[in-house]
Amino acid sequence: MPQRPLLVLEGVDIRRVSATGESRANIITKMTVPPLRKKTVAHDPGGGNLEVNYALRRIEALEPAFAAPLDISLFDGFGEIDQWIMAGVYRDADNGNVPLAFRAIVTGVLNAWEPAETDPAEFHSCNYMFAEVTDYEATLDGREFIYVSRSERATRYLGKEYFPGFNRALGV
């Protein structure tokens, strides 16, 4: 039986779209790609024997994050809508160690900064978090992986519309 390839994450970077020549690849310690979760609504009928969490035609808020040392340049435009590139390199360990590019363009607000507890003998790290994400486009090895746009009312995974026919039925 063929096995799925093992993809090993080997490098990450975060930068503004407007400053693509500015890299943080040597200082980023963690990158959190936002989880994809469909919103649910519980139906618990009074005479029924089972509560069911029905999945809705929407996903929960996308809130990417990353960790790095104190980076003063990140406070330029802090709390304002901007576009960011989250970049990564996966190595296909089962197919010749080919490097695969991961790219996500995030439109949102860098709105939280949280310094971690530290002392002078330790490497100082801070957590940076996004909110108000309205557009998220991720590719893996040049192929669309995830595309979500609030204004377009689009949600696609692997190029396939996740809620087909919904906008048509809604009349938009």
Tab-separated table of C-alpha atoms in Angstrom:
chain	number	residue	atom	x	y	z
A	1	MET	CA	0.000	0.000	0.000
A	2	PRO	CA	1.521	3.378	-0.991
A	3	GLN	CA	2.266	5.695	1.908
A	4	ARG	CA	1.677	9.434	1.954
A	5	PRO	CA	4.939	11.404	1.829
A	6	LEU	CA	6.475	12.759	5.020
A	7	LEU	CA	6.732	16.558	4.810
A	8	VAL	CA	9.221	18.005	7.293
A	9	LEU	CA	9.065	21.729	8.076
A	10	GLU	CA	12.600	23.107	7.934
A	11	GLY	CA	12.363	26.894	7.781
A	12	VAL	CA	9.950	29.782	8.328
A	13	ASP	CA	9.819	33.526	7.665
A	14	ILE	CA	7.351	36.392	8.214
A	15	ARG	CA	7.461	39.693	6.335
A	16	ARG	CA	5.178	42.456	5.117
A	17	VAL	CA	4.095	42.195	1.480
A	18	SER	CA	5.272	45.802	1.083
A	19	ALA	CA	8.758	44.831	2.347
A	20	THR	CA	9.467	41.534	0.587
A	21	GLY	CA	13.225	42.135	0.755
A	22	GLU	CA	13.101	42.207	4.551
A	23	SER	CA	13.459	38.741	6.078
A	24	ARG	CA	13.069	37.441	9.625
A	25	ALA	CA	14.101	33.876	8.707
A	26	ASN	CA	17.041	33.947	11.126
A	27	ILE	CA	15.039	35.162	14.113
A	28	ILE	CA	11.599	33.508	13.839
A	29	THR	CA	11.382	30.698	16.370
A	30	LYS	CA	7.787	29.561	15.727
A	31	MET	CA	5.094	30.168	13.136
A	32	THR	CA	1.472	29.232	13.768
A	33	VAL	CA	-0.581	28.718	10.653
A	34	PRO	CA	-4.200	29.295	11.702
A	35	PRO	CA	-6.305	26.205	12.282
A	36	LEU	CA	-9.311	25.675	10.038
A	37	ARG	CA	-12.451	24.930	11.990
A	38	LYS	CA	-15.979	25.025	10.716
A	39	LYS	CA	-18.357	26.831	13.027
A	40	THR	CA	-20.977	24.594	14.543
A	41	VAL	CA	-24.374	25.071	16.120
A	42	ALA	CA	-25.755	22.606	18.643
A	43	HIS	CA	-29.191	21.108	18.132
A	44	ASP	CA	-30.447	19.541	21.359
A	45	PRO	CA	-34.064	18.544	20.877
A	46	GLY	CA	-36.119	18.362	24.065
A	47	GLY	CA	-37.533	14.946	23.206
A	48	GLY	CA	-34.453	13.664	21.426
A	49	ASN	CA	-31.788	11.295	22.584
A	50	LEU	CA	-28.737	12.969	21.002
A	51	GLU	CA	-27.306	16.455	20.693
A	52	VAL	CA	-25.804	17.086	17.258
A	53	ASN	CA	-23.295	19.826	16.475
A	54	TYR	CA	-24.179	20.810	12.914
A	55	ALA	CA	-21.352	22.287	10.843
A	56	LEU	CA	-22.256	25.663	9.373
A	57	ARG	CA	-21.233	27.222	6.066
A	58	ARG	CA	-18.526	29.318	7.649
A	59	ILE	CA	-15.250	28.907	9.425
A	60	GLU	CA	-14.037	30.290	12.720
A	61	ALA	CA	-11.777	33.350	12.754
A	62	LEU	CA	-8.320	32.805	11.284
A	63	GLU	CA	-5.691	34.063	13.721
A	64	PRO	CA	-2.112	33.315	12.657
A	65	ALA	CA	0.758	33.946	15.049
A	66	PHE	CA	4.519	33.737	15.315
A	67	ALA	CA	7.274	33.966	17.916
A	68	ALA	CA	10.503	35.923	17.590
A	69	PRO	CA	12.755	38.129	19.669
A	70	LEU	CA	11.734	41.723	20.208
A	71	ASP	CA	11.517	43.281	16.736
A	72	ILE	CA	10.872	47.022	16.935
A	73	SER	CA	10.086	47.224	13.181
A	74	LEU	CA	6.910	45.221	13.789
A	75	PHE	CA	5.451	48.123	15.760
A	76	ASP	CA	5.473	50.342	12.670
A	77	GLY	CA	1.823	49.985	11.654
A	78	PHE	CA	0.946	47.881	14.704
A	79	GLY	CA	-2.840	47.584	14.942
A	80	GLU	CA	-3.389	48.642	11.320
A	81	ILE	CA	-4.593	46.481	8.440
A	82	ASP	CA	-1.684	45.203	6.391
A	83	GLN	CA	-0.683	42.248	4.236
A	84	TRP	CA	1.863	39.752	5.455
A	85	ILE	CA	3.680	36.808	3.894
A	86	MET	CA	4.086	33.715	6.017
A	87	ALA	CA	6.695	31.567	4.294
A	88	GLY	CA	7.940	28.095	4.999
A	89	VAL	CA	9.973	25.320	3.446
A	90	TYR	CA	8.823	21.726	3.722
A	91	ARG	CA	11.164	18.913	2.740
A	92	ASP	CA	9.553	15.905	1.057
A	93	ALA	CA	11.563	13.308	2.981
A	94	ASP	CA	10.168	10.376	0.991
A	95	ASN	CA	10.757	11.743	-2.516
A	96	GLY	CA	14.381	12.805	-2.776
A	97	ASN	CA	14.265	15.481	-0.075
A	98	VAL	CA	12.763	17.957	-2.543
A	99	PRO	CA	12.110	21.369	-0.920
A	100	LEU	CA	8.477	22.507	-1.217
A	101	ALA	CA	7.589	26.183	-0.768
A	102	PHE	CA	4.713	27.124	1.539
A	103	ARG	CA	3.413	30.684	1.145
A	104	ALA	CA	0.463	32.326	2.825
A	105	ILE	CA	-0.632	35.893	2.253
A	106	VAL	CA	-2.540	37.194	5.253
A	107	THR	CA	-4.605	40.378	5.167
A	108	GLY	CA	-5.226	41.409	8.735
A	109	VAL	CA	-4.059	43.309	11.782
A	110	LEU	CA	-0.985	42.505	13.828
A	111	ASN	CA	-2.748	43.343	17.064
A	112	ALA	CA	-1.123	41.512	19.942
A	113	TRP	CA	2.385	41.433	21.325
A	114	GLU	CA	3.170	39.330	24.353
A	115	PRO	CA	6.718	39.082	25.690
A	116	ALA	CA	7.538	35.730	27.230
A	117	GLU	CA	9.012	35.412	30.693
A	118	THR	CA	12.786	35.347	30.439
A	119	ASP	CA	16.061	36.185	32.123
A	120	PRO	CA	19.414	37.429	30.776
A	121	ALA	CA	20.740	33.860	30.483
A	122	GLU	CA	17.934	32.824	28.119
A	123	PHE	CA	17.049	33.828	24.594
A	124	HIS	CA	14.231	36.384	24.834
A	125	SER	CA	11.136	35.551	22.784
A	126	CYS	CA	7.885	37.374	22.146
A	127	ASN	CA	4.580	36.187	20.703
A	128	TYR	CA	2.979	38.220	17.904
A	129	MET	CA	-0.652	37.537	16.972
A	130	PHE	CA	-2.961	38.575	14.152
A	131	ALA	CA	-6.685	39.358	14.255
A	132	GLU	CA	-9.246	40.807	11.871
A	133	VAL	CA	-8.033	38.473	9.111
A	134	THR	CA	-10.297	39.042	6.109
A	135	ASP	CA	-8.268	37.263	3.422
A	136	TYR	CA	-5.975	34.250	3.629
A	137	GLU	CA	-4.357	32.600	0.634
A	138	ALA	CA	-1.946	29.688	1.114
A	139	THR	CA	-0.079	27.699	-1.505
A	140	LEU	CA	2.066	24.594	-1.149
A	141	ASP	CA	4.575	23.878	-3.898
A	142	GLY	CA	2.850	26.499	-6.075
A	143	ARG	CA	-0.594	24.870	-5.805
A	144	GLU	CA	-3.536	26.474	-4.048
A	145	PHE	CA	-3.911	24.930	-0.627
A	146	ILE	CA	-6.345	27.253	1.183
A	147	TYR	CA	-8.150	30.352	-0.061
A	148	VAL	CA	-10.556	32.319	2.129
A	149	SER	CA	-11.886	35.778	1.281
A	150	ARG	CA	-14.607	37.533	3.248
A	151	SER	CA	-15.335	40.064	0.493
A	152	GLU	CA	-15.507	37.408	-2.241
A	153	ARG	CA	-17.457	35.038	0.030
A	154	ALA	CA	-15.051	32.326	-1.133
A	155	THR	CA	-13.675	29.356	0.796
A	156	ARG	CA	-11.566	26.852	-1.143
A	157	TYR	CA	-9.362	23.977	-0.071
A	158	LEU	CA	-7.068	22.427	-2.701
A	159	GLY	CA	-8.816	24.574	-5.325
A	160	LYS	CA	-12.269	23.146	-4.596
A	161	GLU	CA	-15.040	25.499	-3.423
A	162	TYR	CA	-15.990	24.327	0.040
A	163	PHE	CA	-19.556	25.620	0.033
A	164	PRO	CA	-20.637	25.104	-3.591
A	165	GLY	CA	-23.958	26.572	-4.572
A	166	PHE	CA	-24.439	28.550	-1.371
A	167	ASN	CA	-23.913	32.018	-2.886
A	168	ARG	CA	-26.072	31.050	-5.855
A	169	ALA	CA	-28.865	29.881	-3.552
A	170	LEU	CA	-28.490	33.091	-1.543
A	171	GLY	CA	-28.751	35.118	-4.736
A	172	VAL	CA	-25.339	36.836	-4.490
